[in-house]
Amino acid sequence: MRAALPAALALALAACAPKPVYLRPSSAADGMVYYHEQDRLGDKHAISSEELDESGREPTRVPAPALIDIDSTLHLGIRPGGAAPDGEAPAAGGDELVAQKQALTDLMLKLDQLQGLTQKAVEAYLAKEEVLADLRIKEQAKKRIEFLDALEQRYPVNTETGDAVQAEIGVRGLEGVRPFLQVELDTIEARDDELRALAESRSSTLRIEAFLARDDANPVAVHVPGYDSLPEGKLVTRDRVGLDLSEDERAELVKQVEATSALAKTLETVRTKEKSIFEGVKEALDNVSPELAAKVREGEQLALSLTDEARLERVKSGFKSAAERAADDADALSESIRAQIRALPDALIASLKEDVGGVEAVLLLVAEGKALQDRWERLVESQDMSATLDLILATRTFAGDVSKAFESVPKWIRDAAKHTGEFLELEAAGISDEVVTAFENYLKSDEVTDLTKEVHLYYADVKRAAKLVKETLAVLDVGKLPVEGRVAPTVPEAFDVAFDELKDTSIDLGRVPSADGDILLVRTTLKQPGLDPQQSNAEFKITHYGWHARISPSVVLVRPDEVASGDDEYRFAPALGWMHHYRPRPEDSGFFADALRPLQPALGIHAIFLNFENETGIGLGGTLSFWNDRLQAGAGYNLSASSSDEGQVYYFIGSDLIGLLQTVGIGDNR
Amino acid sequence: MLLEKRSDLDDALSSKVSVCVLLGAEDTKAGAVHGFLEPKTWGNLPWQTWFLVTDLLLLTEEEREEWFGADRDYVFLGRNSKVVTGSGLCEKDLLLKSGACYFGNVQRKFAQADLQ
C-alpha cells in the first residue's frame, strides 16, 4: 500500500508533464505552412512532420501545441502548392491592354518628338540658316514618315476611324491626331484599372499572424517578418544557467522566497500545534495568494451578515407584519389562504438559513422577490386607476411566472410560490374598486415599506455574495478558457500577401519576451477567389529543451541526523535550490531519454534555513528532485553546528509548493 | 495654287522647296486634291508648295514625260534635287475611297521630297 501511493503520484504527475500534441491537417490552410524548429545550436527539428522534410514540405500534422525551446527560431516554410490553384486570371486581356497602351504611348511620344523637330526646322528655315534648316527639315521628314506609318498601322485608312483621323489632319494638321490617341489611352487606362482590380480580387492571398499568450494575460502580437509591419523586437539574451535574472525575475523570486518562508513558518506552527490547521491554511493562503485570501475574508463577513440571527429576525417579523396586514386587508380571502400566508415567513427564514451556502438558490428566491417588489413600487408610484388596473392584470401573468421560476428549488419554495400565486391570482380575478383601494393602501403601509427596505439590503448582500463567488472562481482560474482555446485578436499591422509574393519566414523567439509555459499562436488565413477564407491555427508551447537551471524556492520537511536532545522529528523549513534540469527532445530515444521524460528529474544544490535545538542556522547540500521540482529530497551540512549531535547532517523531503499551488490554479500563475 | 504662269513654277523649281504638281482640270481628282490642300490647314510647312496645272502647255515636253508619263496625275519633287520622289494617280494615292483627302499620305509624300 505504501509503495502504491508514490507510484500513483508519480504516474499522475508524469501524466501532467507537458507533451507535444498534433492534429491532422484538415484544410488547405493547414497544408500551406511547414513548421520546423532550429535550436540555439543551429540544429533543426521537425514539427509539421515526423521527419524533417525541408524540400517536400508536406505537413502531415498540425501542432496543437508542439513544444519548442525558448531560445529557438521557429521557421515557417510557405508552400503555396498546399492550396488549390488560383482562379483563372485575366492575364491575356491584361497583356493585350499593356501592349496597346504601350503602342499609344509610343505614338504620343513620336508625335511630340515630330512636333519638336518640325518647330526647330521651321525656325531654321525662316531664319534662312540654310545648312541647319536642311538638316532639321530632313530630321523632321524622317520622323514624320515614321510617325505616319505607325499612325496608319493603328488607324488604317478607308476605315471609319482611319478616315476620321485623316479628316482631323485636314483641319488641324497632325495635332488633330492627339485627341484620338488621348481618348483611346484614357479608355485603356480605365479598362486597365478594372482589370487590375479584377486580378487582385481573383488572386489568392495568405495572412500570417502570431501571438504570445499566457494564462494571466491577453495575447500579445508577435512580429512575423514579411507578413506584418510590427517592430522587429529586441533580442533578449536568456541565461539558461538561471542566475542572471532580470529585474522582474528577481522581484518575482524575492516574492516567492518570502511567501515560501512564511508558508514554512505557518506550517511549522501548525505542526507544533500553536495554531489550528484552519488558521494555518488561512494564513498560508495569505502568503500564496493574497487576492484569494481577501476574497475568502470578504466571504466570511458576508456569510456572517447573511446568517445574522437579529437580521433574519427583522426580515421574518417584516414578512409577518406585511402578511398579517395583507390578511387583515383582504376580507375576501379565505381563512386557509390567510393561514398559508402567515406560514410563509417561517418557511422563508428556514430557507435563508439553509441556503446561505447555496447562494444561487437564495439569489433566485430574492431576485424573484425583488421583481415582485419592483412591481409593487411601480404600482405605488402610479397613482392613477388605469395604471393600477394594468398592473393588477399583470399579476395574473406574474403568478404563473413565479410558479415556473421556483420549479427547480426545494419543495417548500414551490409551496410558497404556489401560495403566493394563488393569492395573486385571487386578487387579480376579483378586481373591484374596494379591492384595488385596499391593495393600494396595503402597498403604502408601513409594514410593506419596512419590509421592502429590509429585503433591499438583504438582496444587495446576496448579490455581492454571488459576485464574490464569481470573482473567487476567477482567481482560481475555474471556468477560464485555457490559453489553447482562446481566440486571439487580429493583428491590425498584418497584411494579406499575394501568392506570387509569398516568402518563407521565421519567428526568432530570442526576440519574443516569453516564459516557460507561454503559448505562441500562429494563425494563417488563406483567401482564395470564390471561396470562404480558411484559417489554420498552430500552437507552440514554450519550454526549455536540453540543459537549463533555475533557482527554486521550496518548503521542506527537514530532520537532523542526530541531536543531543533526541528531538529529531521532521520540521518545516524554507529552502532555496539551484536546480539543473534536462528535458529530452521528442525525437530523443534510448534509456536516458525514456527515463527522464516521465520523471522530469533535476539535480542541484540548496540552502536551508534550519532551526534545530532552538538554534537557527544555514544548511548547504545537494537536492534531487522529480516532476519539475514538485518532489524534492536531499541532504546537507549544517554550517552552524559544531558537532554531529547538534544536527550537523540533515535530510529533507519537500516540494516546490508555490509551483504546485500555481499548477492547480492558486496564486500568481507566473 | 493654280498654276497660271510658268514663272511661278520656275521660281519653285529654283528654290529650296518641296514641290507637288497636280495635273488636271479643277473637276478632276487632281483638282479635288488641290481643293483639299488649299485651305492650308492640314499641316503644310513653309518649304512645301503645290500647283494645280490645268494647262499642259505650261510644262515642258520633258516635264510632261518625266513627271506624268501616260497615266499619272501627280508628282512630288525633291526639295534640293528636284528629282521625282513620288508620282502616281491622285485617286489611288491622295484620295480616300470616300473621296476625302488622304492628308496623311500627302504629308508622307512631301516628307519624302524633303529628304531629297
mmCIF file of C-alpha atoms in Angstrom, chain A residues 165-364:
data_model
loop_
_atom_site.group_PDB
_atom_site.id
_atom_site.type_symbol
_atom_site.label_atom_id
_atom_site.label_comp_id
_atom_site.label_asym_id
_atom_site.label_seq_id
_atom_site.Cartn_x
_atom_site.Cartn_y
_atom_site.Cartn_z
ATOM 1 C CA VAL A 165 -8.265 60.727 -88.296
ATOM 2 C CA GLN A 166 -7.453 61.856 -91.823
ATOM 3 C CA ALA A 167 -10.269 64.400 -91.700
ATOM 4 C CA GLU A 168 -8.886 65.779 -88.420
ATOM 5 C CA ILE A 169 -5.422 66.080 -90.006
ATOM 6 C CA GLY A 170 -7.052 68.120 -92.761
ATOM 7 C CA VAL A 171 -8.413 70.535 -90.178
ATOM 8 C CA ARG A 172 -5.642 70.751 -87.578
ATOM 9 C CA GLY A 173 -2.647 69.017 -89.064
ATOM 10 C CA LEU A 174 -1.109 66.208 -87.039
ATOM 11 C CA GLU A 175 -2.196 67.940 -83.833
ATOM 12 C CA GLY A 176 -5.657 66.664 -84.767
ATOM 13 C CA VAL A 177 -4.431 63.134 -84.086
ATOM 14 C CA ARG A 178 -3.736 63.824 -80.432
ATOM 15 C CA PRO A 179 -7.364 63.704 -79.167
ATOM 16 C CA PHE A 180 -7.808 60.309 -80.817
ATOM 17 C CA LEU A 181 -4.774 58.970 -79.047
ATOM 18 C CA GLN A 182 -5.729 60.521 -75.722
ATOM 19 C CA VAL A 183 -9.308 59.210 -75.744
ATOM 20 C CA GLU A 184 -8.076 55.761 -76.545
ATOM 21 C CA LEU A 185 -5.396 55.946 -73.890
ATOM 22 C CA ASP A 186 -7.955 57.015 -71.289
ATOM 23 C CA THR A 187 -10.240 54.153 -72.247
ATOM 24 C CA ILE A 188 -7.418 51.674 -71.985
ATOM 25 C CA GLU A 189 -6.296 53.021 -68.625
ATOM 26 C CA ALA A 190 -9.829 52.761 -67.266
ATOM 27 C CA ARG A 191 -10.045 49.199 -68.534
ATOM 28 C CA ASP A 192 -6.602 48.548 -67.138
ATOM 29 C CA ASP A 193 -7.749 49.701 -63.682
ATOM 30 C CA GLU A 194 -10.737 47.401 -63.939
ATOM 31 C CA LEU A 195 -8.534 44.502 -64.936
ATOM 32 C CA ARG A 196 -6.112 45.191 -62.140
ATOM 33 C CA ALA A 197 -8.938 45.239 -59.578
ATOM 34 C CA LEU A 198 -10.305 42.052 -61.095
ATOM 35 C CA ALA A 199 -6.890 40.437 -60.992
ATOM 36 C CA GLU A 200 -6.481 41.414 -57.382
ATOM 37 C CA SER A 201 -9.875 40.009 -56.484
ATOM 38 C CA ARG A 202 -9.028 36.795 -58.326
ATOM 39 C CA SER A 203 -5.633 36.234 -56.772
ATOM 40 C CA SER A 204 -5.102 34.175 -53.631
ATOM 41 C CA THR A 205 -3.518 35.687 -50.551
ATOM 42 C CA LEU A 206 -2.119 34.460 -47.289
ATOM 43 C CA ARG A 207 -2.045 36.308 -43.981
ATOM 44 C CA ILE A 208 0.077 35.169 -41.069
ATOM 45 C CA GLU A 209 -0.476 36.499 -37.562
ATOM 46 C CA ALA A 210 1.363 35.423 -34.429
ATOM 47 C CA PHE A 211 0.575 35.993 -30.768
ATOM 48 C CA LEU A 212 2.102 35.178 -27.455
ATOM 49 C CA ALA A 213 -0.434 34.106 -24.865
ATOM 50 C CA ARG A 214 -0.113 33.258 -21.235
ATOM 51 C CA ASP A 215 -2.625 32.216 -18.613
ATOM 52 C CA ASP A 216 -2.965 35.546 -16.878
ATOM 53 C CA ALA A 217 -2.841 37.980 -19.772
ATOM 54 C CA ASN A 218 -4.363 38.762 -23.128
ATOM 55 C CA PRO A 219 -2.464 37.566 -26.216
ATOM 56 C CA VAL A 220 0.240 39.938 -27.451
ATOM 57 C CA ALA A 221 1.051 40.272 -31.161
ATOM 58 C CA VAL A 222 4.403 38.860 -32.271
ATOM 59 C CA HIS A 223 6.257 40.093 -35.363
ATOM 60 C CA VAL A 224 6.267 37.781 -38.403
ATOM 61 C CA PRO A 225 8.828 39.194 -40.870
ATOM 62 C CA GLY A 226 7.298 39.906 -44.282
ATOM 63 C CA TYR A 227 3.734 39.496 -43.063
ATOM 64 C CA ASP A 228 3.186 42.482 -40.784
ATOM 65 C CA SER A 229 4.590 45.903 -40.047
ATOM 66 C CA LEU A 230 5.225 45.297 -36.356
ATOM 67 C CA PRO A 231 8.627 46.296 -34.965
ATOM 68 C CA GLU A 232 11.259 43.579 -35.046
ATOM 69 C CA GLY A 233 11.582 43.406 -31.272
ATOM 70 C CA LYS A 234 14.681 43.410 -29.160
ATOM 71 C CA LEU A 235 16.890 40.385 -28.968
ATOM 72 C CA VAL A 236 16.754 39.043 -25.428
ATOM 73 C CA THR A 237 19.738 37.210 -24.015
ATOM 74 C CA ARG A 238 18.471 34.469 -21.772
ATOM 75 C CA ASP A 239 20.600 32.843 -19.125
ATOM 76 C CA ARG A 240 19.947 29.118 -19.194
ATOM 77 C CA VAL A 241 22.012 28.737 -16.019
ATOM 78 C CA GLY A 242 19.289 30.629 -14.180
ATOM 79 C CA LEU A 243 21.481 33.030 -12.229
ATOM 80 C CA ASP A 244 21.453 36.131 -14.414
ATOM 81 C CA LEU A 245 17.978 37.322 -13.506
ATOM 82 C CA SER A 246 16.197 40.340 -14.893
ATOM 83 C CA GLU A 247 14.798 42.923 -12.516
ATOM 84 C CA ASP A 248 11.291 41.480 -12.848
ATOM 85 C CA GLU A 249 12.514 37.912 -12.389
ATOM 86 C CA ARG A 250 14.481 38.926 -9.321
ATOM 87 C CA ALA A 251 11.449 40.697 -7.816
ATOM 88 C CA GLU A 252 9.308 37.618 -8.519
ATOM 89 C CA LEU A 253 11.895 35.355 -6.926
ATOM 90 C CA VAL A 254 12.081 37.543 -3.830
ATOM 91 C CA LYS A 255 8.278 37.406 -3.581
ATOM 92 C CA GLN A 256 8.308 33.643 -3.875
ATOM 93 C CA VAL A 257 11.102 33.225 -1.353
ATOM 94 C CA GLU A 258 9.223 35.412 1.140
ATOM 95 C CA ALA A 259 5.981 33.512 0.524
ATOM 96 C CA THR A 260 7.819 30.193 0.899
ATOM 97 C CA SER A 261 9.409 31.288 4.182
ATOM 98 C CA ALA A 262 6.073 32.469 5.545
ATOM 99 C CA LEU A 263 4.434 29.261 4.387
ATOM 100 C CA ALA A 264 7.074 27.120 6.086
ATOM 101 C CA LYS A 265 6.716 29.163 9.262
ATOM 102 C CA THR A 266 2.952 28.797 9.258
ATOM 103 C CA LEU A 267 3.120 25.073 8.607
ATOM 104 C CA GLU A 268 5.603 24.733 11.441
ATOM 105 C CA THR A 269 3.239 26.485 13.870
ATOM 106 C CA VAL A 270 0.514 24.069 12.812
ATOM 107 C CA ARG A 271 2.883 21.115 13.290
ATOM 108 C CA THR A 272 3.776 22.298 16.788
ATOM 109 C CA LYS A 273 0.035 22.824 17.425
ATOM 110 C CA GLU A 274 0.458 26.531 18.113
ATOM 111 C CA LYS A 275 -2.244 27.138 15.502
ATOM 112 C CA SER A 276 -5.176 25.143 14.244
ATOM 113 C CA ILE A 277 -4.957 23.668 10.772
ATOM 114 C CA PHE A 278 -7.806 26.013 9.734
ATOM 115 C CA GLU A 279 -5.909 29.095 10.884
ATOM 116 C CA GLY A 280 -2.789 27.737 9.278
ATOM 117 C CA VAL A 281 -4.444 27.251 5.936
ATOM 118 C CA LYS A 282 -5.897 30.757 6.046
ATOM 119 C CA GLU A 283 -2.533 32.236 6.869
ATOM 120 C CA ALA A 284 -0.856 30.153 4.185
ATOM 121 C CA LEU A 285 -3.393 31.388 1.692
ATOM 122 C CA ASP A 286 -2.467 34.950 2.601
ATOM 123 C CA ASN A 287 1.114 34.175 1.613
ATOM 124 C CA VAL A 288 0.393 32.275 -1.553
ATOM 125 C CA SER A 289 -2.485 34.280 -2.940
ATOM 126 C CA PRO A 290 -3.306 37.500 -1.109
ATOM 127 C CA GLU A 291 -6.081 38.146 -3.618
ATOM 128 C CA LEU A 292 -7.782 34.848 -2.883
ATOM 129 C CA ALA A 293 -7.311 35.347 0.853
ATOM 130 C CA ALA A 294 -9.065 38.725 0.618
ATOM 131 C CA LYS A 295 -11.985 37.108 -1.180
ATOM 132 C CA VAL A 296 -12.244 34.433 1.493
ATOM 133 C CA ARG A 297 -12.265 37.093 4.216
ATOM 134 C CA GLU A 298 -14.998 39.056 2.474
ATOM 135 C CA GLY A 299 -16.979 35.864 2.007
ATOM 136 C CA GLU A 300 -16.733 35.125 5.702
ATOM 137 C CA GLN A 301 -18.069 38.578 6.528
ATOM 138 C CA LEU A 302 -20.932 38.215 4.100
ATOM 139 C CA ALA A 303 -21.808 34.774 5.390
ATOM 140 C CA LEU A 304 -21.931 36.186 8.918
ATOM 141 C CA SER A 305 -24.102 39.036 7.776
ATOM 142 C CA LEU A 306 -26.485 36.809 5.834
ATOM 143 C CA THR A 307 -26.897 34.387 8.740
ATOM 144 C CA ASP A 308 -27.114 37.067 11.414
ATOM 145 C CA GLU A 309 -29.954 35.990 13.717
ATOM 146 C CA ALA A 310 -31.077 39.541 14.512
ATOM 147 C CA ARG A 311 -31.178 40.436 10.846
ATOM 148 C CA LEU A 312 -33.078 37.342 9.913
ATOM 149 C CA GLU A 313 -35.462 38.073 12.750
ATOM 150 C CA ARG A 314 -36.061 41.547 11.292
ATOM 151 C CA VAL A 315 -36.851 40.069 7.896
ATOM 152 C CA LYS A 316 -39.055 37.468 9.486
ATOM 153 C CA SER A 317 -41.050 39.979 11.530
ATOM 154 C CA GLY A 318 -41.254 42.267 8.499
ATOM 155 C CA PHE A 319 -42.755 39.500 6.416
ATOM 156 C CA LYS A 320 -45.026 38.544 9.289
ATOM 157 C CA SER A 321 -46.343 42.074 9.717
ATOM 158 C CA ALA A 322 -46.819 42.540 5.988
ATOM 159 C CA ALA A 323 -48.577 39.207 5.692
ATOM 160 C CA GLU A 324 -50.812 39.951 8.660
ATOM 161 C CA ARG A 325 -51.646 43.308 7.218
ATOM 162 C CA ALA A 326 -52.436 41.698 3.867
ATOM 163 C CA ALA A 327 -54.575 39.070 5.529
ATOM 164 C CA ASP A 328 -56.423 41.725 7.520
ATOM 165 C CA ASP A 329 -56.918 43.923 4.492
ATOM 166 C CA ALA A 330 -58.094 41.221 2.134
ATOM 167 C CA ASP A 331 -61.536 40.459 3.514
ATOM 168 C CA ALA A 332 -62.346 38.304 0.527
ATOM 169 C CA LEU A 333 -59.554 35.847 1.321
ATOM 170 C CA SER A 334 -60.411 32.555 2.840
ATOM 171 C CA GLU A 335 -59.081 31.581 6.240
ATOM 172 C CA SER A 336 -56.941 28.815 4.713
ATOM 173 C CA ILE A 337 -55.175 31.231 2.348
ATOM 174 C CA ARG A 338 -54.536 33.596 5.248
ATOM 175 C CA ALA A 339 -53.028 30.761 7.244
ATOM 176 C CA GLN A 340 -50.769 29.852 4.343
ATOM 177 C CA ILE A 341 -49.595 33.445 4.009
ATOM 178 C CA ARG A 342 -48.827 33.571 7.712
ATOM 179 C CA ALA A 343 -46.786 30.398 7.341
ATOM 180 C CA LEU A 344 -44.663 31.907 4.594
ATOM 181 C CA PRO A 345 -42.186 33.932 6.706
ATOM 182 C CA ASP A 346 -41.134 30.927 8.782
ATOM 183 C CA ALA A 347 -40.568 28.855 5.674
ATOM 184 C CA LEU A 348 -38.621 31.716 4.085
ATOM 185 C CA ILE A 349 -36.319 32.178 7.055
ATOM 186 C CA ALA A 350 -35.678 28.440 7.204
ATOM 187 C CA SER A 351 -34.644 28.634 3.580
ATOM 188 C CA LEU A 352 -32.363 31.610 4.128
ATOM 189 C CA LYS A 353 -30.573 29.795 6.904
ATOM 190 C CA GLU A 354 -30.180 26.607 4.942
ATOM 191 C CA ASP A 355 -29.214 28.122 1.676
ATOM 192 C CA VAL A 356 -26.586 30.679 2.597
ATOM 193 C CA GLY A 357 -24.083 28.147 1.298
ATOM 194 C CA GLY A 358 -26.056 27.715 -1.901
ATOM 195 C CA VAL A 359 -26.070 31.331 -2.913
ATOM 196 C CA GLU A 360 -27.719 30.542 -6.177
ATOM 197 C CA ALA A 361 -30.955 29.309 -4.628
ATOM 198 C CA VAL A 362 -31.189 32.284 -2.286
ATOM 199 C CA LEU A 363 -30.356 34.627 -5.128
ATOM 200 C CA LEU A 364 -33.102 33.117 -7.240
#
